[in-house]
Amino acid sequence: QVTLQESGPGLVKPSQTLSLTCTVSGVSIRTKPYFWGWIRQAPGKGLEWIGVITYSDSTYYNPSLRSRISISRDTSKNQFTLQLNSVAPEDTAVYYCVRDNNDGRYTAYDYWGQGTQVTVSS
């Protein structure tokens, strides 16, 4: 019943801003205790946590990406958005939106979008 769906451009030029939106169905993004986040996987590399936005609209970002990241939400549409500034080819990856269960005893990303390929190229 809970589904997440990414949307946004598949191709972005270097130095531009990437904006991806995740549309959530089946649960409000304001529901405690859940966090809503972004994870990516570049070719040949492992999963990289990007950041999250909480049910109360706080944000937490990967320190290695913090200066370029903004995550926001639109509760009226039950959506949250990733903005990644100044993209470079190294940002090419499959981007997933996820739900973080925010369980104090174990962390799980219990729902995932299908993923969207983003290629940074001129």
JSON list of C-alpha atoms in Angstrom, two decimals, residues 21-97:
[
{"chain": "A", "resi": 21, "resn": "THR", "atom": "CA", "xyz": [10.74, 14.70, -6.46]},
{"chain": "A", "resi": 22, "resn": "CYS", "atom": "CA", "xyz": [9.41, 11.71, -4.58]},
{"chain": "A", "resi": 23, "resn": "THR", "atom": "CA", "xyz": [5.67, 11.21, -4.45]},
{"chain": "A", "resi": 24, "resn": "VAL", "atom": "CA", "xyz": [4.47, 9.12, -1.53]},
{"chain": "A", "resi": 25, "resn": "SER", "atom": "CA", "xyz": [1.20, 7.20, -1.46]},
{"chain": "A", "resi": 26, "resn": "GLY", "atom": "CA", "xyz": [-0.40, 5.25, 1.35]},
{"chain": "A", "resi": 27, "resn": "VAL", "atom": "CA", "xyz": [1.06, 7.19, 4.28]},
{"chain": "A", "resi": 28, "resn": "SER", "atom": "CA", "xyz": [1.47, 10.85, 5.12]},
{"chain": "A", "resi": 29, "resn": "ILE", "atom": "CA", "xyz": [5.03, 12.16, 5.17]},
{"chain": "A", "resi": 30, "resn": "ARG", "atom": "CA", "xyz": [4.04, 13.88, 8.40]},
{"chain": "A", "resi": 31, "resn": "THR", "atom": "CA", "xyz": [3.44, 10.56, 10.14]},
{"chain": "A", "resi": 32, "resn": "LYS", "atom": "CA", "xyz": [5.64, 9.77, 13.12]},
{"chain": "A", "resi": 33, "resn": "PRO", "atom": "CA", "xyz": [8.25, 8.36, 13.41]},
{"chain": "A", "resi": 34, "resn": "TYR", "atom": "CA", "xyz": [9.28, 8.15, 9.78]},
{"chain": "A", "resi": 35, "resn": "PHE", "atom": "CA", "xyz": [12.04, 9.95, 7.95]},
{"chain": "A", "resi": 36, "resn": "TRP", "atom": "CA", "xyz": [12.04, 10.36, 4.19]},
{"chain": "A", "resi": 37, "resn": "GLY", "atom": "CA", "xyz": [15.30, 10.22, 2.36]},
{"chain": "A", "resi": 38, "resn": "TRP", "atom": "CA", "xyz": [17.46, 9.85, -0.69]},
{"chain": "A", "resi": 39, "resn": "ILE", "atom": "CA", "xyz": [20.07, 7.23, -1.50]},
{"chain": "A", "resi": 40, "resn": "ARG", "atom": "CA", "xyz": [22.11, 6.89, -4.66]},
{"chain": "A", "resi": 41, "resn": "GLN", "atom": "CA", "xyz": [24.31, 4.32, -6.32]},
{"chain": "A", "resi": 42, "resn": "ALA", "atom": "CA", "xyz": [26.94, 5.36, -8.84]},
{"chain": "A", "resi": 43, "resn": "PRO", "atom": "CA", "xyz": [28.16, 2.86, -11.43]},
{"chain": "A", "resi": 44, "resn": "GLY", "atom": "CA", "xyz": [30.42, 0.27, -9.86]},
{"chain": "A", "resi": 45, "resn": "LYS", "atom": "CA", "xyz": [29.98, 1.69, -6.38]},
{"chain": "A", "resi": 46, "resn": "GLY", "atom": "CA", "xyz": [27.92, 0.97, -3.32]},
{"chain": "A", "resi": 47, "resn": "LEU", "atom": "CA", "xyz": [24.91, 2.74, -1.94]},
{"chain": "A", "resi": 48, "resn": "GLU", "atom": "CA", "xyz": [25.50, 6.26, -0.67]},
{"chain": "A", "resi": 49, "resn": "TRP", "atom": "CA", "xyz": [23.18, 7.92, 1.80]},
{"chain": "A", "resi": 50, "resn": "ILE", "atom": "CA", "xyz": [22.38, 11.47, 0.75]},
{"chain": "A", "resi": 51, "resn": "GLY", "atom": "CA", "xyz": [20.08, 12.79, 3.44]},
{"chain": "A", "resi": 52, "resn": "VAL", "atom": "CA", "xyz": [16.63, 12.79, 4.98]},
{"chain": "A", "resi": 53, "resn": "ILE", "atom": "CA", "xyz": [13.77, 15.03, 5.93]},
{"chain": "A", "resi": 54, "resn": "THR", "atom": "CA", "xyz": [11.82, 14.14, 9.04]},
{"chain": "A", "resi": 55, "resn": "TYR", "atom": "CA", "xyz": [8.13, 14.07, 9.82]},
{"chain": "A", "resi": 56, "resn": "SER", "atom": "CA", "xyz": [8.62, 17.40, 11.58]},
{"chain": "A", "resi": 57, "resn": "ASP", "atom": "CA", "xyz": [10.50, 19.04, 8.68]},
{"chain": "A", "resi": 58, "resn": "SER", "atom": "CA", "xyz": [14.03, 18.79, 10.04]},
{"chain": "A", "resi": 59, "resn": "THR", "atom": "CA", "xyz": [16.82, 17.77, 7.70]},
{"chain": "A", "resi": 60, "resn": "TYR", "atom": "CA", "xyz": [20.02, 15.76, 8.02]},
{"chain": "A", "resi": 61, "resn": "TYR", "atom": "CA", "xyz": [22.59, 15.53, 5.26]},
{"chain": "A", "resi": 62, "resn": "ASN", "atom": "CA", "xyz": [25.64, 13.47, 4.38]},
{"chain": "A", "resi": 63, "resn": "PRO", "atom": "CA", "xyz": [28.56, 15.69, 5.42]},
{"chain": "A", "resi": 64, "resn": "SER", "atom": "CA", "xyz": [30.38, 15.00, 2.16]},
{"chain": "A", "resi": 65, "resn": "LEU", "atom": "CA", "xyz": [27.47, 16.45, 0.20]},
{"chain": "A", "resi": 66, "resn": "ARG", "atom": "CA", "xyz": [25.99, 18.90, 2.67]},
{"chain": "A", "resi": 67, "resn": "SER", "atom": "CA", "xyz": [27.13, 22.08, 0.97]},
{"chain": "A", "resi": 68, "resn": "ARG", "atom": "CA", "xyz": [25.29, 21.15, -2.22]},
{"chain": "A", "resi": 69, "resn": "ILE", "atom": "CA", "xyz": [22.12, 19.55, -0.86]},
{"chain": "A", "resi": 70, "resn": "SER", "atom": "CA", "xyz": [18.69, 20.78, 0.03]},
{"chain": "A", "resi": 71, "resn": "ILE", "atom": "CA", "xyz": [15.78, 18.49, 0.87]},
{"chain": "A", "resi": 72, "resn": "SER", "atom": "CA", "xyz": [12.33, 19.99, 1.24]},
{"chain": "A", "resi": 73, "resn": "ARG", "atom": "CA", "xyz": [8.73, 18.84, 1.31]},
{"chain": "A", "resi": 74, "resn": "ASP", "atom": "CA", "xyz": [5.28, 19.78, 0.13]},
{"chain": "A", "resi": 75, "resn": "THR", "atom": "CA", "xyz": [2.84, 18.24, 2.56]},
{"chain": "A", "resi": 76, "resn": "SER", "atom": "CA", "xyz": [-0.19, 19.25, 0.50]},
{"chain": "A", "resi": 77, "resn": "LYS", "atom": "CA", "xyz": [1.07, 16.99, -2.28]},
{"chain": "A", "resi": 78, "resn": "ASN", "atom": "CA", "xyz": [2.68, 14.41, 0.02]},
{"chain": "A", "resi": 79, "resn": "GLN", "atom": "CA", "xyz": [5.97, 14.93, -1.78]},
{"chain": "A", "resi": 80, "resn": "PHE", "atom": "CA", "xyz": [9.55, 15.62, -0.87]},
{"chain": "A", "resi": 81, "resn": "THR", "atom": "CA", "xyz": [12.26, 16.94, -3.13]},
{"chain": "A", "resi": 82, "resn": "LEU", "atom": "CA", "xyz": [16.02, 16.63, -3.46]},
{"chain": "A", "resi": 83, "resn": "GLN", "atom": "CA", "xyz": [17.95, 19.56, -4.82]},
{"chain": "A", "resi": 84, "resn": "LEU", "atom": "CA", "xyz": [21.60, 18.96, -5.65]},
{"chain": "A", "resi": 85, "resn": "ASN", "atom": "CA", "xyz": [23.53, 21.99, -6.82]},
{"chain": "A", "resi": 86, "resn": "SER", "atom": "CA", "xyz": [26.60, 22.23, -9.03]},
{"chain": "A", "resi": 87, "resn": "VAL", "atom": "CA", "xyz": [26.40, 18.71, -10.35]},
{"chain": "A", "resi": 88, "resn": "ALA", "atom": "CA", "xyz": [29.36, 16.98, -11.95]},
{"chain": "A", "resi": 89, "resn": "PRO", "atom": "CA", "xyz": [29.80, 13.70, -13.81]},
{"chain": "A", "resi": 90, "resn": "GLU", "atom": "CA", "xyz": [30.61, 12.04, -10.48]},
{"chain": "A", "resi": 91, "resn": "ASP", "atom": "CA", "xyz": [26.98, 12.63, -9.50]},
{"chain": "A", "resi": 92, "resn": "THR", "atom": "CA", "xyz": [25.82, 10.24, -12.19]},
{"chain": "A", "resi": 93, "resn": "ALA", "atom": "CA", "xyz": [23.91, 7.52, -10.38]},
{"chain": "A", "resi": 94, "resn": "VAL", "atom": "CA", "xyz": [20.63, 5.80, -9.82]},
{"chain": "A", "resi": 95, "resn": "TYR", "atom": "CA", "xyz": [18.76, 7.86, -7.26]},
{"chain": "A", "resi": 96, "resn": "TYR", "atom": "CA", "xyz": [16.26, 6.26, -4.91]},
{"chain": "A", "resi": 97, "resn": "CYS", "atom": "CA", "xyz": [13.81, 7.83, -2.55]}
]
